[in-house]
mmCIF file of C-alpha atoms and ligand atoms in Angstrom:
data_model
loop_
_atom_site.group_PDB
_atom_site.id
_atom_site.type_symbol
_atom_site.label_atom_id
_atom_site.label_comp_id
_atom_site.label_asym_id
_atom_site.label_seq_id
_atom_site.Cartn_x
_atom_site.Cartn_y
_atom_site.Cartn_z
ATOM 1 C CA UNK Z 17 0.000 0.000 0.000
ATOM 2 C CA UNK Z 18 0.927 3.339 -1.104
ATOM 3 C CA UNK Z 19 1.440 5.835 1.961
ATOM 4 C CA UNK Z 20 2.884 6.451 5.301
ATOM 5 C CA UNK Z 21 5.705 4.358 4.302
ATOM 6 C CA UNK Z 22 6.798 6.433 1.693
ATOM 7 C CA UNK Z 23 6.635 9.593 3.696
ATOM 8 C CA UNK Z 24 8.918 10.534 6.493
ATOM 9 C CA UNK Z 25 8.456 11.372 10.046
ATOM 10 C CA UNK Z 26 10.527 13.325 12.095
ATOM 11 C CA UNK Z 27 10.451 15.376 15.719
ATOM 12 C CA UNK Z 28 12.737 17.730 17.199
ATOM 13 C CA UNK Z 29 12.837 19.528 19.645
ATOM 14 C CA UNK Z 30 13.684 23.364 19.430
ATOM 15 C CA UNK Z 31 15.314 24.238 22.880
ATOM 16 C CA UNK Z 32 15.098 27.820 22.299
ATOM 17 C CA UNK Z 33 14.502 30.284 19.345
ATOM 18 C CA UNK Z 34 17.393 30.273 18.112
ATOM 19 C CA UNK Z 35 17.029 26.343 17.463
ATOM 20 C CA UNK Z 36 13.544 27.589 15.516
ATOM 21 C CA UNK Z 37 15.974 29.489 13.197
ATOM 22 C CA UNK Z 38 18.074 27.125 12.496
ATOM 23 C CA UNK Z 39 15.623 24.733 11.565
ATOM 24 C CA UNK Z 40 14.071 27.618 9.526
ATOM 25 C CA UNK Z 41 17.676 28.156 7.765
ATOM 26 C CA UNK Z 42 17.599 24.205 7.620
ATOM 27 C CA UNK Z 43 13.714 24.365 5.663
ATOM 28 C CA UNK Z 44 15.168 27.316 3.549
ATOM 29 C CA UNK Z 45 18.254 25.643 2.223
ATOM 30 C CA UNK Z 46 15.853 23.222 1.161
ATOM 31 C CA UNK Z 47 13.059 25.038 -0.628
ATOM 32 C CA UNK Z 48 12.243 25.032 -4.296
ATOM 33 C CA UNK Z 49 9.467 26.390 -6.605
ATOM 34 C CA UNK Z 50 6.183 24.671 -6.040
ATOM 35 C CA UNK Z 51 6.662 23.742 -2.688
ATOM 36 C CA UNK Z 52 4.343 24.527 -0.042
ATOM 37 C CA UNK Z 53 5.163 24.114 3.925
ATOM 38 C CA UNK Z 54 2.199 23.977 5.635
ATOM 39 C CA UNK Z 55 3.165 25.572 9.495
ATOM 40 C CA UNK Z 56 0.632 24.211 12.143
ATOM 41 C CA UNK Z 57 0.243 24.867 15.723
ATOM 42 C CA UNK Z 58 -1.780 26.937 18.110
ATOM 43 C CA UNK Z 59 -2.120 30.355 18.962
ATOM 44 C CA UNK Z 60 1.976 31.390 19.688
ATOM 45 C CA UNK Z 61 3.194 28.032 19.008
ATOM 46 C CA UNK Z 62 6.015 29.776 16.557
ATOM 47 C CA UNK Z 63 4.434 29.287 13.107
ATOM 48 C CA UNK Z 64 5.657 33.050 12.076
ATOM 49 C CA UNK Z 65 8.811 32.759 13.862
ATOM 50 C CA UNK Z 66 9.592 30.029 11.713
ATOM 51 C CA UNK Z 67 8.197 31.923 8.807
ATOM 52 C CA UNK Z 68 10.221 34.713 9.743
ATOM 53 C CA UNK Z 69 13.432 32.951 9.859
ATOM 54 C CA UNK Z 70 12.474 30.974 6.710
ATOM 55 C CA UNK Z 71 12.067 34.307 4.779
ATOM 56 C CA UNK Z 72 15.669 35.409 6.577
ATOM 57 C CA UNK Z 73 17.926 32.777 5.937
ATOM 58 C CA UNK Z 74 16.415 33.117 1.901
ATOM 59 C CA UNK Z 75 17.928 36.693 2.047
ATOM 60 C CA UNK Z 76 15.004 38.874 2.747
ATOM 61 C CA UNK Z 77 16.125 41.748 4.421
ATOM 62 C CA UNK Z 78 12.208 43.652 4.663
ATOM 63 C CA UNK Z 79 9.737 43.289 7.797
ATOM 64 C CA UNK Z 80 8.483 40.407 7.954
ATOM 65 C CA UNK Z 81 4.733 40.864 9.838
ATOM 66 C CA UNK Z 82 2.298 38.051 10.180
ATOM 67 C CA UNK Z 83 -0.159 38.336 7.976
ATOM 68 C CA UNK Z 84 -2.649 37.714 10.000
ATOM 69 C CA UNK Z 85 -4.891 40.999 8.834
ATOM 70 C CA UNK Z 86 -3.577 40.739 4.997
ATOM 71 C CA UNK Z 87 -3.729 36.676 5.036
ATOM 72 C CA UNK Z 88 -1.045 36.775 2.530
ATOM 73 C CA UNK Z 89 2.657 38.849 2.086
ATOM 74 C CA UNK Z 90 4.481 38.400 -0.829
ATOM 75 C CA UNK Z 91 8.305 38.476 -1.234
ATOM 76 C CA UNK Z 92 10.841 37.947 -3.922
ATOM 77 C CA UNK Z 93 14.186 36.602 -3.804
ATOM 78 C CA UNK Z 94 16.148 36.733 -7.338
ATOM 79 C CA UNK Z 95 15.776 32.842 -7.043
ATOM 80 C CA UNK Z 96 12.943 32.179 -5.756
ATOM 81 C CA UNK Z 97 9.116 34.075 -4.974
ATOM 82 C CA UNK Z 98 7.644 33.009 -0.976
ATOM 83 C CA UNK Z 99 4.103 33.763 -0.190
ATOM 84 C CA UNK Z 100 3.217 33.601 3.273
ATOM 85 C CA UNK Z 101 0.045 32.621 4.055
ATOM 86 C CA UNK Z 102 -2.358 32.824 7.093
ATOM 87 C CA UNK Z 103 -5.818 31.275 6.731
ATOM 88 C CA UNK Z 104 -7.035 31.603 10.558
ATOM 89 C CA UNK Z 105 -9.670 34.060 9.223
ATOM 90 C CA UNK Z 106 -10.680 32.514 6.417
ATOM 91 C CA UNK Z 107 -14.688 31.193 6.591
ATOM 92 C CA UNK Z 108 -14.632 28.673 3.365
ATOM 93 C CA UNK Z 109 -11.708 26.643 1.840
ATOM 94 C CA UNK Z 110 -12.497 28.228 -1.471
ATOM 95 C CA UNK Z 111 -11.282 31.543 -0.049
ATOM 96 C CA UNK Z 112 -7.572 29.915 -0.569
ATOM 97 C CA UNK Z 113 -7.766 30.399 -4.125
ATOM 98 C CA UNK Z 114 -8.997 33.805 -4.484
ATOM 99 C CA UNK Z 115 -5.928 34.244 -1.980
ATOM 100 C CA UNK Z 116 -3.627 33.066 -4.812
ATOM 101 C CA UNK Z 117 -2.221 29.711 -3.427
ATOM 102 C CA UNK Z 118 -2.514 27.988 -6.710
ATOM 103 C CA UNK Z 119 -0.480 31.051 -8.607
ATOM 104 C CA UNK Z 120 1.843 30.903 -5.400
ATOM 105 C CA UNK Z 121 2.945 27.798 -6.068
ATOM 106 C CA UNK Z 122 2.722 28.140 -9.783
ATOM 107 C CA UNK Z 123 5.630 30.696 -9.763
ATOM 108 C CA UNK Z 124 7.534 29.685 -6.802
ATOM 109 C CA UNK Z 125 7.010 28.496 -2.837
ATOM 110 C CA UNK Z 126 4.087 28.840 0.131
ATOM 111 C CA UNK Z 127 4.229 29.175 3.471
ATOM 112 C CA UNK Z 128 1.101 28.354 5.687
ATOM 113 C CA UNK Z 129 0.008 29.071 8.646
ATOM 114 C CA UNK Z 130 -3.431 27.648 9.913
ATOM 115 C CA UNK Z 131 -2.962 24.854 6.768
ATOM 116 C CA UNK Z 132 -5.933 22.989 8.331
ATOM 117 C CA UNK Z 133 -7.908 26.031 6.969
ATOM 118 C CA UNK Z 134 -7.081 24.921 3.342
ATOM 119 C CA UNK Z 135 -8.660 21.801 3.756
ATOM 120 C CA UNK Z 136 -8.321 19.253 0.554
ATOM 121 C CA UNK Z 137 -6.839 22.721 -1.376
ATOM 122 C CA UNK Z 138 -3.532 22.148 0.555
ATOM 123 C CA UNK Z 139 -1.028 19.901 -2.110
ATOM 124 C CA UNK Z 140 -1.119 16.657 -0.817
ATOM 125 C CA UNK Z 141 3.039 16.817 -1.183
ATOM 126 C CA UNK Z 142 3.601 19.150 1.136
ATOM 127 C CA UNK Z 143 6.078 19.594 3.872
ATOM 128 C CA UNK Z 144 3.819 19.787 7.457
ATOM 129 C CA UNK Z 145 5.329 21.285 10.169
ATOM 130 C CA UNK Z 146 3.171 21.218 13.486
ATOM 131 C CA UNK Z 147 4.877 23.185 16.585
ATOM 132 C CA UNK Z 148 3.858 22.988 19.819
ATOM 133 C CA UNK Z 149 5.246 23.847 23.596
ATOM 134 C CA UNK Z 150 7.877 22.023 25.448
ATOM 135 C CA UNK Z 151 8.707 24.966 28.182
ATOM 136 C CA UNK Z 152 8.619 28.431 28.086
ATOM 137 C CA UNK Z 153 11.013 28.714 25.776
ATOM 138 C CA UNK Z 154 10.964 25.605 23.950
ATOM 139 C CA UNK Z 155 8.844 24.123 21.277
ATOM 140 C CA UNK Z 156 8.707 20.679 19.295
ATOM 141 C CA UNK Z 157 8.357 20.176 15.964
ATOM 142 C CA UNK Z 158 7.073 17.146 13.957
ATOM 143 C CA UNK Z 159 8.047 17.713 10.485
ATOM 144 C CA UNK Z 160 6.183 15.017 7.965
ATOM 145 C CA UNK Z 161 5.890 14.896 4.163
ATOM 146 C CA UNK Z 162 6.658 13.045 1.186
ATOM 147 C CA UNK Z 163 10.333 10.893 1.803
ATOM 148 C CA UNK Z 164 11.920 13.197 -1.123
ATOM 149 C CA UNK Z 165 11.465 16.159 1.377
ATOM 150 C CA UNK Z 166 12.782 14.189 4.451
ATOM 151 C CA UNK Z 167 15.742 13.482 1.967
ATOM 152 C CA UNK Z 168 16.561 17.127 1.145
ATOM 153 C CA UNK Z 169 15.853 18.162 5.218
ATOM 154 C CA UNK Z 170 18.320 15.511 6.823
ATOM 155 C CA UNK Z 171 20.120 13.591 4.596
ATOM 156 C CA UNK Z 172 23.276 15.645 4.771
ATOM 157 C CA UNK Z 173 22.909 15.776 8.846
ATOM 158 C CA UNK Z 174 22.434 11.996 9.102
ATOM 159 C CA UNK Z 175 26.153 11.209 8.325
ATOM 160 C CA UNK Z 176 27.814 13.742 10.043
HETATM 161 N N1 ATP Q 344 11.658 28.075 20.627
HETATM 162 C C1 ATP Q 344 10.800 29.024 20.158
HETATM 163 N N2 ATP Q 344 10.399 28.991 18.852
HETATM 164 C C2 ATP Q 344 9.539 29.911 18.376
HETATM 165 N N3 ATP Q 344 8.998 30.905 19.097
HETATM 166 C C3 ATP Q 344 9.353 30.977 20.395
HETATM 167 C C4 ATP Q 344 10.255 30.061 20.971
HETATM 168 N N4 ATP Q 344 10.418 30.383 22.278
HETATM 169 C C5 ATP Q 344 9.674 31.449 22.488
HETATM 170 N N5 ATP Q 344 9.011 31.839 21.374
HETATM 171 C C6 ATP Q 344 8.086 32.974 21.301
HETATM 172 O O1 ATP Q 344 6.776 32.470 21.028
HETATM 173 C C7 ATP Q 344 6.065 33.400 20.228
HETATM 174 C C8 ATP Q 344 5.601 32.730 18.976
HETATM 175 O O2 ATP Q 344 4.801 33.637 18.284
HETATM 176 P P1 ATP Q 344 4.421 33.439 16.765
HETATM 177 O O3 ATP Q 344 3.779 34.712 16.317
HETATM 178 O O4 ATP Q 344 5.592 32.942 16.000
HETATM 179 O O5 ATP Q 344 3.334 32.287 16.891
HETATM 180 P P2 ATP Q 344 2.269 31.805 15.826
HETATM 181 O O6 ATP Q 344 2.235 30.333 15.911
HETATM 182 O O7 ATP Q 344 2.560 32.388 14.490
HETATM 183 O O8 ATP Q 344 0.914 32.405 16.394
HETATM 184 P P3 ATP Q 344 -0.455 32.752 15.607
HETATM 185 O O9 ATP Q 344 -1.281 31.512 15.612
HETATM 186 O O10 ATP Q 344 -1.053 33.832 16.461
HETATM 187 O O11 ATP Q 344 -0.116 33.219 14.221
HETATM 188 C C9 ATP Q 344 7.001 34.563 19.943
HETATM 189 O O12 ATP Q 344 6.756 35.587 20.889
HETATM 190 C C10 ATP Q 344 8.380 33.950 20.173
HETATM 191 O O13 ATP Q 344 9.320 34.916 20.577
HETATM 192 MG MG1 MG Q 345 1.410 33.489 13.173
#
């Protein structure tokens, strides 16, 4: 059967926020045109911190807010376009597209907060990220996806 087994799981835990950036830097090294990273969690978990440092280590220099009122920020890189996403306030999955996910991805890579928002619109290939607290200044990750992204994320680290 087709499925889990062809996916990879992995958790971490982020002992402070500097480990969140790192894994950000880690997801940004990574990240290609057409990929989307959905970035789950509750309320404060660290979905635009990771964001944030996603968008820094690709070389944006601009503020990064969360777009919680604008549900979407665009930014450029000369390699590669980012729109960052948050669908808390969305009221119907069909809002996603007249947000532009489809021509997101199209051109280059999403980030997305609230991804259970998106519903069946989310790719199904997508790398999910849920955060969640592990101390007051700690979080853990699980990062999931297809095996091709657990490849790119931690192939390199698993030999050293
Ligand atoms: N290890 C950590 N990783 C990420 N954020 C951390 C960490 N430790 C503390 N924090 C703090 O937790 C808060 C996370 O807020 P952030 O806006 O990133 O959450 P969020 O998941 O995007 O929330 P929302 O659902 O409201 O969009 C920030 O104030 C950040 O400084
Ligand atoms: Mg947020």
């Amino acid at each position: 059967m087709k499925g889990k087994s062809e996916g990879f799981v992995r958790e971490l835990r982020l002992a402070d926020e500097a480990a969140t950036v790192a894994l950000g830097a880690r997801i940004a090294a990574a990240l290609r045109p057409g990929d989307a990273v959905a970035l789950a969690g509750d309320l404060g978990s660290g979905k635009t911190t990771l964001a944030r440092a996603i968008l820094r280590a690709l070389g944006i220099k601009e503020d990064v807010p969360s777009p919680t009122f604008t549900l979407v920020q665009h930014y450029a890189t000369p390699d590669l376009t980012v729109d960052h996403f948050d669908l808390y306030r969305i009221e119907a999955e069909s809002e996603v597209e007249q947000l532009g996910l489809d021509d997101a991805l199209a051109h280059g890579a999403a980030l997305i907060e609230w991804p259970e928002r998106a519903g069946s619109r989310l790719p199904c290939d997508h790398l999910h990220v849920e955060l969640g607290p592990a101390g007051p200044h700690a979080r853990f990750a699980a990062l999931s996806g297809p095996a091709d992204w657990g490849l790119r994320l931690f192939e390199s680290a698993d030999h050293v």
